[in-house]
Short mmCIF file of C-alpha atoms in Angstrom, two decimals:
data_model
loop_
_atom_site.label_atom_id
_atom_site.label_comp_id
_atom_site.label_asym_id
_atom_site.label_seq_id
_atom_site.Cartn_x
_atom_site.Cartn_y
_atom_site.Cartn_z
CA PHE A 1 15.59 50.22 13.09
CA VAL A 2 17.37 47.30 14.75
CA PRO A 3 19.55 45.08 12.52
CA ASP A 4 18.32 41.47 12.54
CA GLY A 5 15.47 42.56 14.82
CA GLU A 6 11.73 41.91 14.61
CA VAL A 7 9.52 44.35 12.69
CA SER A 8 5.85 44.49 13.65
CA LEU A 9 2.83 46.16 12.13
CA TYR A 10 -0.34 46.83 14.12
CA TYR A 11 -3.84 47.68 13.01
CA ASP A 12 -4.35 51.27 14.17
CA GLY A 13 -7.96 50.78 15.15
CA GLY A 14 -7.23 48.11 17.75
CA THR A 15 -5.05 47.57 20.72
CA TYR A 16 -1.34 47.28 20.29
CA SER A 17 -0.97 44.01 22.24
CA THR A 18 -1.01 41.72 19.19
CA PRO A 19 0.79 42.59 15.92
CA LYS A 20 -1.03 41.90 12.66
CA LEU A 21 2.17 41.25 10.77
CA SER A 22 5.64 40.47 12.23
CA THR A 23 8.98 39.45 10.79
CA THR A 24 10.71 36.72 12.73
CA ALA A 25 13.96 34.76 12.44
CA THR A 26 12.07 32.08 10.44
CA GLY A 27 9.83 34.23 8.24
CA ILE A 28 6.68 36.34 8.48
CA ASP A 29 3.87 35.79 10.96
CA VAL A 30 0.39 37.12 10.09
CA ASP A 31 -2.50 37.38 12.55
CA GLY A 32 -5.68 37.58 10.39
CA ARG A 33 -6.58 37.17 6.77
CA ILE A 34 -4.36 37.72 3.72
CA ASN A 35 -6.10 39.05 0.62
CA VAL A 36 -4.27 38.65 -2.73
CA SER A 37 -5.56 40.25 -5.88
CA SER A 38 -4.01 40.92 -9.24
CA SER A 39 -4.89 41.67 -12.86
CA VAL A 40 -2.63 38.80 -13.99
CA ASN A 41 -3.44 35.08 -13.87
CA THR A 42 -0.93 34.17 -11.18
CA LEU A 43 -2.05 35.56 -7.84
CA LEU A 44 0.58 33.91 -5.66
CA THR A 45 3.87 32.15 -6.43
CA LEU A 46 5.64 30.04 -3.87
CA THR A 47 9.32 29.45 -4.56
CA SER A 48 11.73 27.34 -2.65
CA THR A 49 15.41 26.59 -3.15
CA THR A 50 14.94 23.19 -1.53
CA ARG A 51 13.38 20.12 -3.06
CA HIS A 52 9.77 21.06 -2.34
CA CYS A 53 7.59 23.97 -1.44
CA GLY A 54 3.96 24.40 -0.34
CA PHE A 55 1.90 25.46 2.58
CA SER A 56 0.54 23.85 5.66
CA MET A 57 -2.81 24.46 7.36
CA ILE A 58 -2.71 23.91 11.19
CA ASP A 59 -5.42 24.41 13.77
CA SER A 60 -5.81 23.34 17.38
CA ASN A 61 -7.07 19.83 16.36
CA GLY A 62 -4.82 18.86 13.48
CA SER A 63 -2.98 19.72 10.29
CA SER A 64 -2.91 19.21 6.53
CA ALA A 65 -0.65 20.44 3.72
CA LEU A 66 -0.35 21.04 -0.03
CA GLN A 67 3.08 20.57 -1.50
CA ASN A 68 4.86 20.67 -4.85
CA ARG A 69 7.70 18.20 -4.75
CA ASP A 70 9.77 17.64 -7.92
CA GLY A 71 6.85 18.68 -10.14
CA ASN A 72 4.40 16.37 -8.35
CA ILE A 73 1.48 17.65 -6.20
CA ARG A 74 0.91 16.13 -2.75
CA PHE A 75 -2.10 16.61 -0.48
CA LEU A 76 -1.34 15.54 3.09
CA ALA A 77 -3.80 15.21 5.95
CA GLY A 78 -4.15 13.66 9.41
CA GLY A 79 -1.30 15.52 11.04
CA ASP A 80 -1.34 16.68 14.66
CA ALA A 81 -1.77 20.23 15.98
CA SER A 82 2.02 20.72 15.90
CA GLY A 83 2.01 20.22 12.13
CA SER A 84 3.70 16.86 12.03
CA GLY A 85 2.55 13.35 11.26
CA ALA A 86 0.45 14.11 8.14
CA SER A 87 0.39 11.45 5.42
CA ASP A 88 -0.25 11.50 1.75
CA VAL A 89 -3.97 11.18 0.86
CA LEU A 90 -3.79 12.38 -2.75
CA PHE A 91 -0.77 12.39 -5.02
CA ILE A 92 -0.59 13.73 -8.61
CA ASN A 93 2.35 12.50 -10.62
CA GLY A 94 3.01 15.54 -12.92
CA SER A 95 5.25 13.82 -15.45
CA LEU A 96 3.10 10.70 -15.97
CA GLY A 97 -0.34 12.33 -15.56
CA ARG A 98 -1.39 9.85 -12.91
CA VAL A 99 -3.34 10.27 -9.66
CA GLY A 100 -2.80 8.22 -6.54
CA ILE A 101 -5.17 8.05 -3.59
CA GLY A 102 -3.45 6.60 -0.56
CA THR A 103 -0.19 6.04 -2.43
CA THR A 104 2.74 7.97 -3.95
CA SER A 105 3.87 4.96 -6.02
CA VAL A 106 1.23 5.53 -8.67
CA GLY A 107 1.06 2.50 -11.02
CA ALA A 108 -1.90 3.47 -13.22
CA THR A 109 -3.88 6.50 -14.38
CA LEU A 110 -5.93 6.22 -11.20
CA HIS A 111 -4.40 4.16 -8.38
CA LEU A 112 -6.26 3.52 -5.07
CA SER A 113 -4.41 2.04 -2.17
CA SER A 114 -5.85 1.23 1.26
CA THR A 115 -6.67 -1.71 3.49
CA LEU A 116 -10.08 -1.95 1.73
CA PRO A 117 -9.95 0.07 -1.52
CA GLU A 118 -13.37 0.96 -2.79
CA LEU A 119 -14.96 3.15 -5.48
CA ARG A 120 -18.45 4.49 -4.85
CA PHE A 121 -20.72 5.81 -7.60
CA THR A 122 -23.88 7.69 -6.60
CA ASP A 123 -26.53 8.32 -9.22
CA THR A 124 -27.86 11.67 -7.93
CA ASP A 125 -30.67 12.06 -10.46
CA ASN A 126 -32.15 8.65 -9.58
CA ASN A 127 -32.83 8.47 -5.80
CA ASN A 128 -29.08 8.61 -5.01
CA ILE A 129 -28.61 4.94 -5.87
CA ASP A 130 -25.14 3.72 -4.87
CA HIS A 131 -22.94 1.27 -6.76
CA PHE A 132 -19.57 0.00 -5.49
CA ILE A 133 -16.40 -1.69 -6.64
CA SER A 134 -14.26 -2.95 -3.80
CA CYS A 135 -11.32 -5.28 -3.20
CA SER A 136 -10.31 -7.39 -0.23
CA GLY A 137 -7.41 -9.80 -0.52
CA SER A 138 -7.83 -11.74 -3.77
CA ALA A 139 -11.56 -10.94 -4.07
CA MET A 140 -13.02 -8.13 -6.15
CA THR A 141 -16.66 -7.21 -5.55
CA LEU A 142 -19.17 -5.36 -7.74
CA LYS A 143 -22.23 -4.15 -5.84
CA ALA A 144 -25.16 -2.61 -7.69
CA ASP A 145 -27.82 -0.59 -5.74
CA GLU A 146 -26.18 -1.65 -2.49
CA SER A 147 -28.76 0.01 -0.17
CA GLN A 148 -31.81 -0.74 -2.34
CA GLU A 149 -32.71 2.98 -2.55
CA ASP A 150 -35.20 2.32 -5.36
CA ASN A 151 -36.88 -0.57 -3.45
CA ALA A 152 -37.06 -2.56 -6.66
CA GLY A 153 -35.68 -5.83 -7.96
CA ASP A 154 -34.64 -4.42 -11.32
CA THR A 155 -31.02 -3.68 -10.47
CA THR A 156 -28.61 -4.95 -13.06
CA ILE A 157 -24.87 -5.19 -13.81
CA ARG A 158 -24.53 -5.00 -17.61
CA PHE A 159 -21.65 -5.92 -19.88
CA HIS A 160 -21.24 -4.14 -23.24
CA ILE A 161 -18.85 -4.72 -26.10
CA ASP A 162 -18.63 -1.67 -28.28
CA THR A 163 -22.22 -0.39 -28.13
CA VAL A 164 -23.96 -3.76 -27.80
CA GLU A 165 -25.04 -5.34 -24.53
CA LYS A 166 -23.67 -8.92 -24.38
CA GLY A 167 -24.74 -9.91 -20.89
CA ARG A 168 -26.21 -8.89 -17.58
CA PHE A 169 -26.68 -10.03 -14.06
CA ASP A 170 -30.05 -9.19 -12.49
CA ASP A 171 -32.14 -10.58 -9.62
CA ALA A 172 -32.87 -13.71 -11.68
CA GLY A 173 -29.22 -14.46 -12.45
CA LEU A 174 -27.10 -14.29 -15.57
CA ASP A 175 -28.65 -13.39 -18.94
CA VAL A 176 -26.37 -13.62 -21.99
CA THR A 177 -26.99 -12.31 -25.51
CA GLY A 178 -25.08 -14.47 -27.99
CA ALA A 179 -23.17 -17.69 -27.54
CA ILE A 180 -21.29 -18.83 -24.43
CA THR A 181 -18.12 -20.67 -25.28
CA SER A 182 -15.75 -22.54 -22.98
CA THR A 183 -12.13 -23.21 -23.65
CA VAL A 184 -10.25 -25.94 -21.73
CA SER A 185 -6.49 -25.73 -21.82
CA ALA A 186 -4.33 -28.86 -22.10
CA ALA A 187 -3.13 -28.32 -18.53
CA ASN A 188 -6.68 -28.81 -17.24
CA THR A 189 -7.45 -32.10 -19.05
#
C-alpha cells in the first residue's frame, strides 16, 4: 500500500498491461462496462458538493452530457472529443415544469429556440403524412401534408371551437361554418 498512490485492479483472465479499474488523483478510471443492479428503486446516485453534477459521454468524434444543475436537468451535445464545447439542446426547468429545446431561458411549457424553429408531426398510421408549424422572422407557417404522401388534394387545416368545426382551409380555399364578422377600430377609419 502506497499512501496517495494509484490502486489498480486487473481482470485475471487477461494480460496485465491495462487495468480494468484504477484510482487516480481525480477519481476512478474504468476500462470496460459497469453493471449496476439493486433490489431498490435507485440504482445509482450522483452527488456533488458543487452547483451541479452529472456525467459526460465522450468518444473519439465528440461529446455530450447529462447534468443536474440547481434542480434543473440539462442535456448537452455537440462537444468535441476533449469533452468541451457542448451546448444545451434540451433543458427541463424542475421548479416551473417547463421544457426548453435550444434554450435554457424557458418562457412557456414548451419553448423552442433556433434560427428556424419548427415542429413536425408525422401521422404514422396514415402513410407517414407530415405536418409542420414553423417560424421565420415575423412569419408563422402552417404546412399540412407537406410532401403529399397521400397523393390527394383532400388535405385540410381545420379550426374547432369546443367540439365544433368552425372553419377549414383546403385545396379550394377557406370554408367557414357560421358567420364571418369584421370589426374596424376607430384608429383604422
